[in-house]
Coordinates of C-alpha atoms in Angstrom, one line a residue:
Chain V
M11 CA 68.8 138.1 -72.5
P12 CA 67.4 137.2 -69.1
I13 CA 67.3 139.5 -66.1
G14 CA 70.5 139.4 -64.1
Y15 CA 69.2 139.0 -60.6
E16 CA 72.6 138.1 -59.3
S17 CA 73.8 141.7 -60.0
A18 CA 70.8 143.3 -58.2
A19 CA 72.3 144.3 -54.8
F20 CA 70.5 144.9 -51.5
D21 CA 70.7 148.0 -49.3
P22 CA 73.5 147.0 -46.8
K23 CA 72.5 149.8 -44.4
N24 CA 69.0 148.6 -43.7
P25 CA 68.6 146.8 -40.4
S26 CA 65.6 144.5 -40.0
A27 CA 62.9 145.5 -37.6
R28 CA 63.8 144.8 -34.0
V29 CA 61.8 143.1 -31.2
P30 CA 63.1 144.2 -27.8
C31 CA 62.4 141.7 -25.0
V32 CA 63.2 141.7 -21.3
L33 CA 63.4 138.5 -19.4
L34 CA 62.6 139.5 -15.8
L35 CA 63.6 136.6 -13.6
D36 CA 63.0 136.0 -9.9
T37 CA 66.3 135.1 -8.1
S38 CA 65.0 135.4 -4.5
G39 CA 66.1 132.7 -2.0
S40 CA 62.9 130.7 -2.5
M41 CA 64.0 129.9 -6.0
Q42 CA 66.9 127.8 -4.6
G43 CA 67.1 124.2 -5.6
P44 CA 65.1 122.7 -8.5
P45 CA 63.3 125.9 -9.6
I46 CA 66.5 127.9 -10.3
A47 CA 68.2 124.8 -11.8
D48 CA 65.2 124.3 -14.1
L49 CA 65.1 127.9 -15.1
N50 CA 68.8 127.9 -15.9
D51 CA 68.2 124.7 -18.0
A52 CA 65.3 126.3 -19.8
L53 CA 67.4 129.4 -20.6
R54 CA 70.2 127.2 -22.0
R55 CA 67.6 125.5 -24.2
F56 CA 66.2 128.8 -25.3
A57 CA 69.7 130.1 -26.2
Q58 CA 70.2 126.9 -28.2
D59 CA 66.9 127.4 -30.1
L60 CA 67.8 131.0 -30.9
S61 CA 71.2 129.9 -32.3
E62 CA 69.2 127.9 -34.9
D63 CA 66.5 130.5 -35.6
K64 CA 67.5 132.8 -38.5
G65 CA 64.3 134.9 -38.3
L66 CA 64.7 135.7 -34.6
Q67 CA 68.5 136.3 -35.0
L68 CA 67.5 139.1 -37.4
S69 CA 65.0 140.7 -35.1
L70 CA 65.1 139.7 -31.4
E71 CA 67.1 141.7 -28.8
L72 CA 67.2 140.3 -25.3
S73 CA 68.0 141.9 -21.9
V74 CA 68.1 139.7 -18.8
M75 CA 67.0 141.4 -15.5
T76 CA 66.7 139.7 -12.1
F77 CA 65.1 140.6 -8.8
G78 CA 65.8 141.1 -6.0
P79 CA 67.6 143.2 -5.8
V80 CA 66.5 144.6 -9.2
R81 CA 69.5 144.2 -11.5
Q82 CA 70.0 144.4 -15.3
L83 CA 72.3 141.4 -15.8
S84 CA 72.8 142.0 -19.5
D85 CA 71.8 144.9 -21.7
F86 CA 69.9 144.3 -25.0
T87 CA 71.9 141.8 -27.1
P88 CA 70.9 140.4 -30.5
A89 CA 69.5 136.9 -30.2
S90 CA 72.5 135.7 -32.3
A91 CA 74.8 136.7 -29.5
F92 CA 72.6 135.7 -26.6
V93 CA 74.4 133.6 -23.9
A94 CA 72.2 132.0 -21.3
P95 CA 73.2 133.2 -17.8
T96 CA 73.6 130.8 -14.9
L97 CA 71.5 132.3 -12.2
T98 CA 71.9 131.8 -8.5
A99 CA 68.9 132.3 -6.2
D100 CA 70.2 134.2 -3.2
G101 CA 68.2 137.4 -3.2
P102 CA 66.9 138.6 0.1
D103 CA 63.5 139.7 -1.2
T104 CA 61.1 139.8 -4.2
P105 CA 60.6 143.5 -5.2
M106 CA 58.3 142.6 -8.1
G107 CA 56.7 146.0 -8.5
A108 CA 60.0 147.8 -8.7
A109 CA 61.4 145.1 -11.1
V110 CA 58.5 145.6 -13.5
L111 CA 58.8 149.4 -13.4
S112 CA 62.5 149.2 -14.0
A113 CA 62.1 146.7 -16.9
L114 CA 59.5 149.0 -18.5
E115 CA 61.9 151.8 -18.3
K116 CA 64.6 149.8 -20.0
L117 CA 62.2 148.9 -22.8
Q118 CA 61.3 152.6 -23.2
E119 CA 65.0 153.5 -23.4
R120 CA 65.5 150.8 -26.0
K121 CA 62.7 152.2 -28.1
N122 CA 64.2 155.7 -27.8
F123 CA 67.5 154.2 -29.0
Y124 CA 65.8 152.6 -32.0
K125 CA 64.1 155.9 -32.8
G126 CA 67.4 157.8 -32.6
Q127 CA 69.0 155.2 -34.9
R128 CA 65.9 155.2 -37.1
V129 CA 65.6 151.5 -36.8
S130 CA 62.1 150.1 -37.1
Y131 CA 60.8 147.9 -34.3
H132 CA 57.9 145.8 -33.0
Q133 CA 56.0 146.0 -29.7
P134 CA 58.3 145.3 -26.8
W135 CA 57.9 142.1 -24.7
L136 CA 58.3 141.7 -21.0
V137 CA 58.4 138.2 -19.7
M138 CA 58.4 137.7 -15.9
I139 CA 59.0 134.4 -14.2
T140 CA 58.6 134.2 -10.4
D141 CA 57.8 131.8 -7.6
G142 CA 56.9 134.3 -5.0
Q143 CA 54.8 137.2 -4.0
P144 CA 55.9 140.8 -4.1
T145 CA 57.7 142.2 -1.0
D146 CA 57.1 145.7 -2.3
P147 CA 53.3 145.9 -2.4
E148 CA 53.5 149.7 -2.5
N149 CA 54.9 149.5 -6.0
M150 CA 52.4 147.1 -7.4
P151 CA 49.5 149.5 -8.2
S152 CA 51.7 151.7 -10.3
A153 CA 53.3 148.6 -12.0
K154 CA 49.8 147.4 -12.8
I155 CA 48.6 150.7 -14.2
R156 CA 51.7 151.0 -16.4
I157 CA 51.2 147.5 -17.8
Q158 CA 47.5 148.0 -18.4
D159 CA 48.0 151.3 -20.1
L160 CA 50.7 150.0 -22.4
E161 CA 48.8 146.8 -23.2
S162 CA 45.6 148.7 -24.0
E163 CA 47.5 150.9 -26.4
R164 CA 49.2 147.8 -27.9
K165 CA 52.6 149.0 -26.9
L166 CA 53.6 146.0 -24.8
V167 CA 53.2 142.3 -24.5
F168 CA 53.4 141.3 -20.8
I169 CA 53.6 137.7 -19.9
A170 CA 53.6 136.7 -16.2
A171 CA 54.6 133.1 -15.4
G172 CA 54.3 131.7 -11.9
I173 CA 56.1 128.6 -10.9
E174 CA 55.7 126.5 -7.7
G175 CA 54.4 128.6 -4.8
A176 CA 53.8 131.7 -6.8
D177 CA 51.1 134.1 -5.8
M178 CA 49.0 133.5 -8.9
R179 CA 46.3 135.9 -7.8
T180 CA 48.8 138.7 -7.8
L181 CA 50.1 137.7 -11.2
A182 CA 46.6 137.5 -12.6
D183 CA 45.8 140.9 -11.2
L184 CA 49.0 142.4 -12.6
S185 CA 48.7 141.0 -16.1
V186 CA 46.1 141.8 -18.7
R187 CA 46.6 138.4 -20.3
P188 CA 46.0 135.2 -18.4
A189 CA 48.9 134.6 -16.0
V190 CA 50.8 131.4 -16.8
S191 CA 51.0 128.8 -14.1
A192 CA 53.8 126.3 -14.7
K193 CA 55.9 123.7 -13.0
S194 CA 59.5 124.9 -13.2
A195 CA 60.3 121.6 -14.9
N196 CA 58.0 122.8 -17.7
L197 CA 59.6 126.2 -18.3
V198 CA 61.2 124.8 -21.4
K199 CA 57.7 124.7 -22.9
L200 CA 57.2 128.4 -22.0
F201 CA 60.4 129.4 -23.8
E202 CA 59.4 127.3 -26.8
W203 CA 56.1 129.1 -27.0
L204 CA 58.0 132.4 -26.5
S205 CA 60.2 131.7 -29.5
K206 CA 57.2 130.9 -31.6
S207 CA 55.3 134.0 -30.4
L208 CA 58.2 136.4 -30.9
S209 CA 58.5 135.2 -34.5
I210 CA 54.9 136.3 -35.3
K211 CA 55.2 139.6 -37.2
S212 CA 51.9 139.5 -39.0
Q213 CA 50.6 142.9 -39.8
S214 CA 47.6 144.4 -38.1
R215 CA 45.6 147.6 -38.6
P216 CA 46.3 150.4 -36.1
G217 CA 45.1 149.6 -32.6
E218 CA 45.0 145.9 -33.1
Q219 CA 47.3 143.0 -32.6
S220 CA 47.8 139.6 -34.0
P221 CA 46.7 136.8 -31.7
L222 CA 49.4 134.7 -30.1
P223 CA 49.6 131.0 -30.4
P224 CA 48.0 128.9 -27.6
L225 CA 50.1 128.1 -24.6
N226 CA 49.1 124.8 -23.1
M227 CA 50.6 125.0 -19.6
G228 CA 47.4 125.9 -17.8
T229 CA 46.3 129.3 -16.7
A230 CA 45.6 130.8 -13.3
Chain J
M13 CA 53.1 146.3 -76.9
M14 CA 54.9 149.4 -75.7
W15 CA 55.3 148.3 -72.0
R16 CA 57.4 145.4 -70.7
V17 CA 56.1 144.3 -67.4
L18 CA 57.4 141.6 -65.2
A19 CA 55.8 140.7 -61.9
A20 CA 55.5 138.0 -59.3
S21 CA 54.3 137.5 -55.7
E22 CA 55.9 134.8 -53.6
R23 CA 55.1 133.4 -50.2
G24 CA 57.5 134.4 -47.3
V25 CA 59.4 131.9 -45.1
S26 CA 57.1 132.7 -42.2
H27 CA 54.0 131.8 -44.2
E28 CA 55.7 128.6 -45.4
Q29 CA 56.3 127.6 -41.8
S30 CA 52.8 128.3 -40.7
D31 CA 51.3 126.9 -43.9
A32 CA 49.6 130.2 -44.6
P33 CA 48.9 131.2 -48.2
C34 CA 50.7 134.0 -50.0
Q35 CA 48.7 137.1 -49.0
D36 CA 50.3 139.4 -51.6
A37 CA 48.8 140.0 -55.0
H38 CA 49.5 142.1 -58.1
A39 CA 47.7 143.0 -61.3
W40 CA 48.4 145.1 -64.4
I41 CA 46.7 146.2 -67.6
E42 CA 48.2 147.9 -70.6
I43 CA 46.1 150.3 -72.6
P44 CA 47.8 150.7 -76.0
P45 CA 49.6 152.6 -77.2
N46 CA 51.1 154.3 -74.1
T47 CA 49.5 153.6 -70.8
V48 CA 50.1 150.9 -68.2
I49 CA 48.2 150.5 -64.9
C50 CA 49.8 148.4 -62.2
A51 CA 48.8 147.4 -58.7
V52 CA 50.4 145.5 -55.8
A53 CA 48.5 144.6 -52.6
D54 CA 49.6 143.0 -49.3
G55 CA 46.9 141.2 -47.3
L56 CA 47.4 141.8 -43.6
G57 CA 48.7 138.7 -41.7
S58 CA 46.2 139.2 -38.9
A59 CA 43.3 139.1 -41.4
P60 CA 42.0 135.6 -41.9
R61 CA 40.9 136.1 -45.6
S62 CA 43.5 138.7 -46.6
E63 CA 44.7 136.7 -49.5
E64 CA 41.3 137.2 -51.0
G65 CA 41.3 140.8 -50.0
S66 CA 44.6 141.6 -51.7
R67 CA 43.6 139.7 -54.9
L68 CA 40.2 141.5 -55.1
A69 CA 41.8 144.9 -54.3
A70 CA 44.5 144.7 -57.0
D71 CA 42.0 143.5 -59.6
T72 CA 39.3 146.0 -58.8
A73 CA 41.5 149.0 -58.6
V74 CA 43.2 148.3 -61.9
Q75 CA 39.9 147.6 -63.7
A76 CA 38.3 150.7 -62.2
I77 CA 41.2 152.9 -63.4
C78 CA 41.2 151.3 -66.8
A79 CA 37.5 151.9 -67.3
A80 CA 37.9 155.5 -66.2
L81 CA 40.8 156.2 -68.5
E82 CA 39.1 154.6 -71.4
E83 CA 36.3 157.1 -70.8
S84 CA 38.5 160.1 -70.6
M85 CA 42.2 160.8 -70.0
P86 CA 42.8 163.3 -67.1
S87 CA 44.2 166.6 -68.2
S88 CA 45.1 168.1 -64.9
E89 CA 46.6 167.0 -61.5
D90 CA 43.2 167.5 -59.9
D91 CA 41.6 165.2 -62.5
W92 CA 44.1 162.5 -61.6
R93 CA 43.5 162.9 -57.9
S94 CA 39.8 162.6 -58.3
L95 CA 40.1 159.6 -60.6
L96 CA 42.4 157.8 -58.2
S97 CA 40.4 158.7 -55.2
S98 CA 37.2 157.3 -56.7
A99 CA 39.0 154.1 -57.8
F100 CA 40.2 153.5 -54.3
T101 CA 36.7 154.2 -52.9
R102 CA 35.2 151.7 -55.3
T103 CA 37.9 149.2 -54.3
A104 CA 37.1 149.6 -50.6
D105 CA 33.4 149.3 -51.4
A106 CA 34.1 146.1 -53.3
L107 CA 35.9 144.6 -50.3
R108 CA 32.9 145.7 -48.1
A109 CA 30.5 144.1 -50.5
K110 CA 32.5 140.9 -50.5
A111 CA 32.6 140.8 -46.7
A112 CA 28.9 141.4 -46.5
E113 CA 28.2 138.7 -49.1
V114 CA 30.1 136.0 -47.1
V115 CA 28.9 137.5 -43.7
E116 CA 32.4 138.4 -42.5
A117 CA 33.7 141.6 -40.9
V118 CA 35.5 143.7 -43.5
E119 CA 38.6 143.5 -41.4
A120 CA 38.9 139.8 -42.4
F121 CA 39.9 141.1 -45.9
D122 CA 42.3 143.8 -44.8
T123 CA 44.9 144.7 -47.3
T124 CA 47.3 147.5 -48.4
L125 CA 47.1 148.8 -51.9
I126 CA 49.4 150.7 -54.3
V127 CA 48.4 151.6 -57.8
S128 CA 50.5 153.3 -60.4
V129 CA 49.6 154.7 -63.8
S130 CA 52.0 155.7 -66.4
T131 CA 51.0 157.4 -69.7
S132 CA 52.8 159.3 -72.4
D133 CA 52.3 162.6 -70.4
W134 CA 51.7 161.6 -66.8
T135 CA 53.0 159.5 -63.9
A136 CA 50.7 158.9 -61.0
S137 CA 50.3 156.7 -58.0
A138 CA 47.8 156.1 -55.1
H139 CA 48.9 154.4 -52.0
V140 CA 47.5 153.1 -48.7
G141 CA 49.8 151.3 -46.2
D142 CA 53.4 150.2 -46.7
G143 CA 55.3 149.1 -49.8
A144 CA 56.7 151.5 -52.3
V145 CA 56.7 152.8 -55.9
V146 CA 60.1 153.6 -57.5
I147 CA 60.4 155.6 -60.6
W148 CA 63.0 155.5 -63.4
R149 CA 62.9 158.9 -64.9
D150 CA 63.6 160.0 -68.5
D151 CA 66.9 161.6 -67.3
D152 CA 68.0 158.2 -65.9
V153 CA 67.4 159.1 -62.2
V154 CA 66.1 156.2 -60.1
E155 CA 64.2 157.3 -57.0
T156 CA 61.3 156.7 -54.7
F157 CA 58.0 158.0 -56.1
S158 CA 55.7 156.9 -53.3
A159 CA 57.3 156.0 -49.9
P160 CA 56.1 153.4 -47.4
E161 CA 53.8 154.4 -44.5
H162 CA 55.7 154.7 -41.3
N163 CA 54.1 153.8 -38.0
E164 CA 55.7 153.4 -34.6
Y165 CA 55.6 149.6 -34.8
A166 CA 56.8 147.8 -37.8
N167 CA 53.8 145.4 -37.8
I168 CA 51.2 148.1 -37.8
V169 CA 49.9 149.1 -41.2
T170 CA 46.8 150.9 -42.5
P171 CA 44.5 148.9 -44.7
I172 CA 42.4 150.3 -47.5
T173 CA 39.1 149.6 -45.7
V174 CA 39.6 152.1 -42.9
P175 CA 36.8 154.6 -42.5
N176 CA 39.0 157.7 -43.2
L177 CA 40.4 156.4 -46.4
M178 CA 40.5 159.8 -48.1
N179 CA 42.7 161.1 -45.3
V180 CA 45.2 158.3 -45.3
M181 CA 45.6 157.6 -49.0
R182 CA 48.7 159.3 -50.5
I183 CA 48.5 160.4 -54.1
H184 CA 51.4 161.5 -56.3
V185 CA 51.0 163.0 -59.7
E186 CA 53.6 164.4 -62.0
P187 CA 53.0 165.9 -65.5
Q188 CA 55.7 163.9 -67.1
R189 CA 56.2 160.4 -68.4
S190 CA 58.5 157.9 -66.9
R191 CA 60.9 155.4 -68.5
G192 CA 59.8 152.8 -65.9
L193 CA 58.2 152.1 -62.6
A194 CA 58.8 149.5 -59.9
M195 CA 56.5 148.5 -57.1
I196 CA 57.2 146.4 -54.1
T197 CA 55.2 145.1 -51.1
D198 CA 56.8 145.5 -47.6
G199 CA 58.4 142.0 -47.8
L200 CA 61.1 143.6 -50.1
Q201 CA 61.4 146.9 -48.2
P202 CA 64.3 145.8 -45.9
L203 CA 66.3 144.9 -49.1
T204 CA 65.4 147.8 -51.3
I205 CA 64.1 151.0 -49.5
N206 CA 66.2 152.6 -46.8
H207 CA 64.1 152.7 -43.6
A208 CA 65.6 155.9 -42.3
T209 CA 65.5 157.9 -45.5
D210 CA 63.0 156.2 -47.8
V211 CA 65.7 156.2 -50.5
A212 CA 65.3 153.5 -53.1
Y213 CA 68.5 151.4 -53.4
D214 CA 69.9 152.2 -56.8
G215 CA 72.0 149.0 -56.9
F216 CA 68.8 147.0 -56.8
F217 CA 66.4 148.8 -59.1
R218 CA 68.7 150.2 -61.8
P219 CA 70.1 146.8 -63.1
L220 CA 66.5 145.5 -63.1
F221 CA 65.2 148.4 -65.1
N222 CA 68.1 148.2 -67.5
D223 CA 67.8 144.4 -68.0
L224 CA 64.1 144.5 -68.6
C225 CA 64.6 147.4 -71.1
A226 CA 67.2 145.4 -73.0
M227 CA 64.9 142.4 -73.4
P228 CA 64.1 141.9 -77.0
A229 CA 60.4 141.1 -76.5
A230 CA 57.7 141.0 -73.9
A231 CA 58.4 138.9 -70.8
T232 CA 57.6 135.2 -71.1
E233 CA 56.4 132.6 -68.6
A234 CA 60.0 131.6 -68.3
D235 CA 61.0 135.1 -67.3
V236 CA 58.2 135.1 -64.6
E237 CA 59.6 131.7 -63.3
D238 CA 63.1 133.2 -63.1
L239 CA 61.6 136.1 -61.0
R240 CA 59.8 133.7 -58.8
A241 CA 63.0 131.7 -58.2
F242 CA 64.8 134.9 -57.3
L243 CA 62.1 135.9 -54.8
R244 CA 62.3 132.4 -53.2
S245 CA 66.2 132.4 -53.2
S246 CA 68.1 132.1 -50.0
R247 CA 69.7 135.4 -50.8
V248 CA 66.3 137.1 -50.4
N249 CA 65.0 134.9 -47.7
E250 CA 68.0 135.6 -45.5
R251 CA 66.8 139.2 -45.3
T252 CA 63.0 138.9 -45.2
T253 CA 60.5 136.4 -43.9
D254 CA 57.4 138.1 -45.2
D255 CA 55.5 137.6 -48.5
K256 CA 57.0 139.7 -51.3
T257 CA 55.9 141.1 -54.5
L258 CA 58.1 142.8 -57.2
L259 CA 56.5 144.3 -60.2
W260 CA 58.3 146.5 -62.7
A261 CA 57.4 148.0 -66.0
V262 CA 59.6 149.8 -68.6
R263 CA 58.8 151.3 -71.9
G264 CA 60.1 149.2 -74.7
A265 CA 62.5 150.6 -77.2

């Protein structure tokens, strides 16, 4: 008599490990016109990709935040339920430092939530897309220190992408990884790379991290 | 042969997509009349030669324990602990020697390792990293014998080649025989071991123990093929994208 695999049941109460990710998007006035339209388009394509990606649907949870002012547009939602927002670029300023600090706080809250629920999780991701320079320089040093501390402890992946007109030197300074310099029309590529990178769950020894795939959009 | 053993390691969907090999491995040896030694190992995805590491680790550990048992059967818990510790040390040394031979960092071969030994009087396991051992006791209880390692992040796992191996390896020894043992790598954890409680899912393991026990003879190639097909099935792949190994052993009637 063969083994009856069809009668072997799986634990229904075991959620798969989560990957929390904040998309931190610049909606200041300078993004008006093609940049915001391109960003909206890339977000729609990203949502479409996610709707076809079973692996990410099991794991990825997305929150969309915009600046300025700093707002959480949507709380963490499973990738399977992610709906691309249609952003308008009418913000009066670009409080980048405050936005980063607020996003890191949201990620920490989400980790605490997972801990409380005893759900396993991967390193959080913070992906920032901007075309400007910070209007809150006073917040930038603490944002930079937070990012560097978390990255060095392998507790965060921070990606800073600058599109037309972005202050790439500030982004390069803020980020431990090379800042991404992109044409807004190419943001689709950035999100394709993001889907691929978020899918990588290869295991590493403590204190190390699997390398991310190459992103061919040019670096600052 | 007293023991019925069925085992397979299959590539996960994520490794099919990236064209990576299956980095899981397993091995087992029976020492008649009563003893079976089993191992499963999961090569770390970040380690470029981890499929060699897991293969070497599983084989080396099983052979080292087999040689030690043939020399003398432990008669106390301490004996078991020292036997298993030295087998793990020898396995880590074998990985270091392999790395040195091919001029690679030992991290290139990083792998987890779980070994179980079941005799007529003892049940024992040694464990570094994630994955699990589940026991089927003589009184019919099915429960976790050695639980997965838990780290803050799901993708962080301790390999056998860490410098403080003796501090991170978990050894479990019980002075009683088991009816059966099952071992999994982490690819099957989301399906079979509760993340919050480490409880083995009875509805998964019990039917498998019973079915293997009811088989009239030792498992055949066809039985292994059936297991591989199950591990590749969409039912499994909908829940896990990682490589997965399932090995289980029961005492024949």
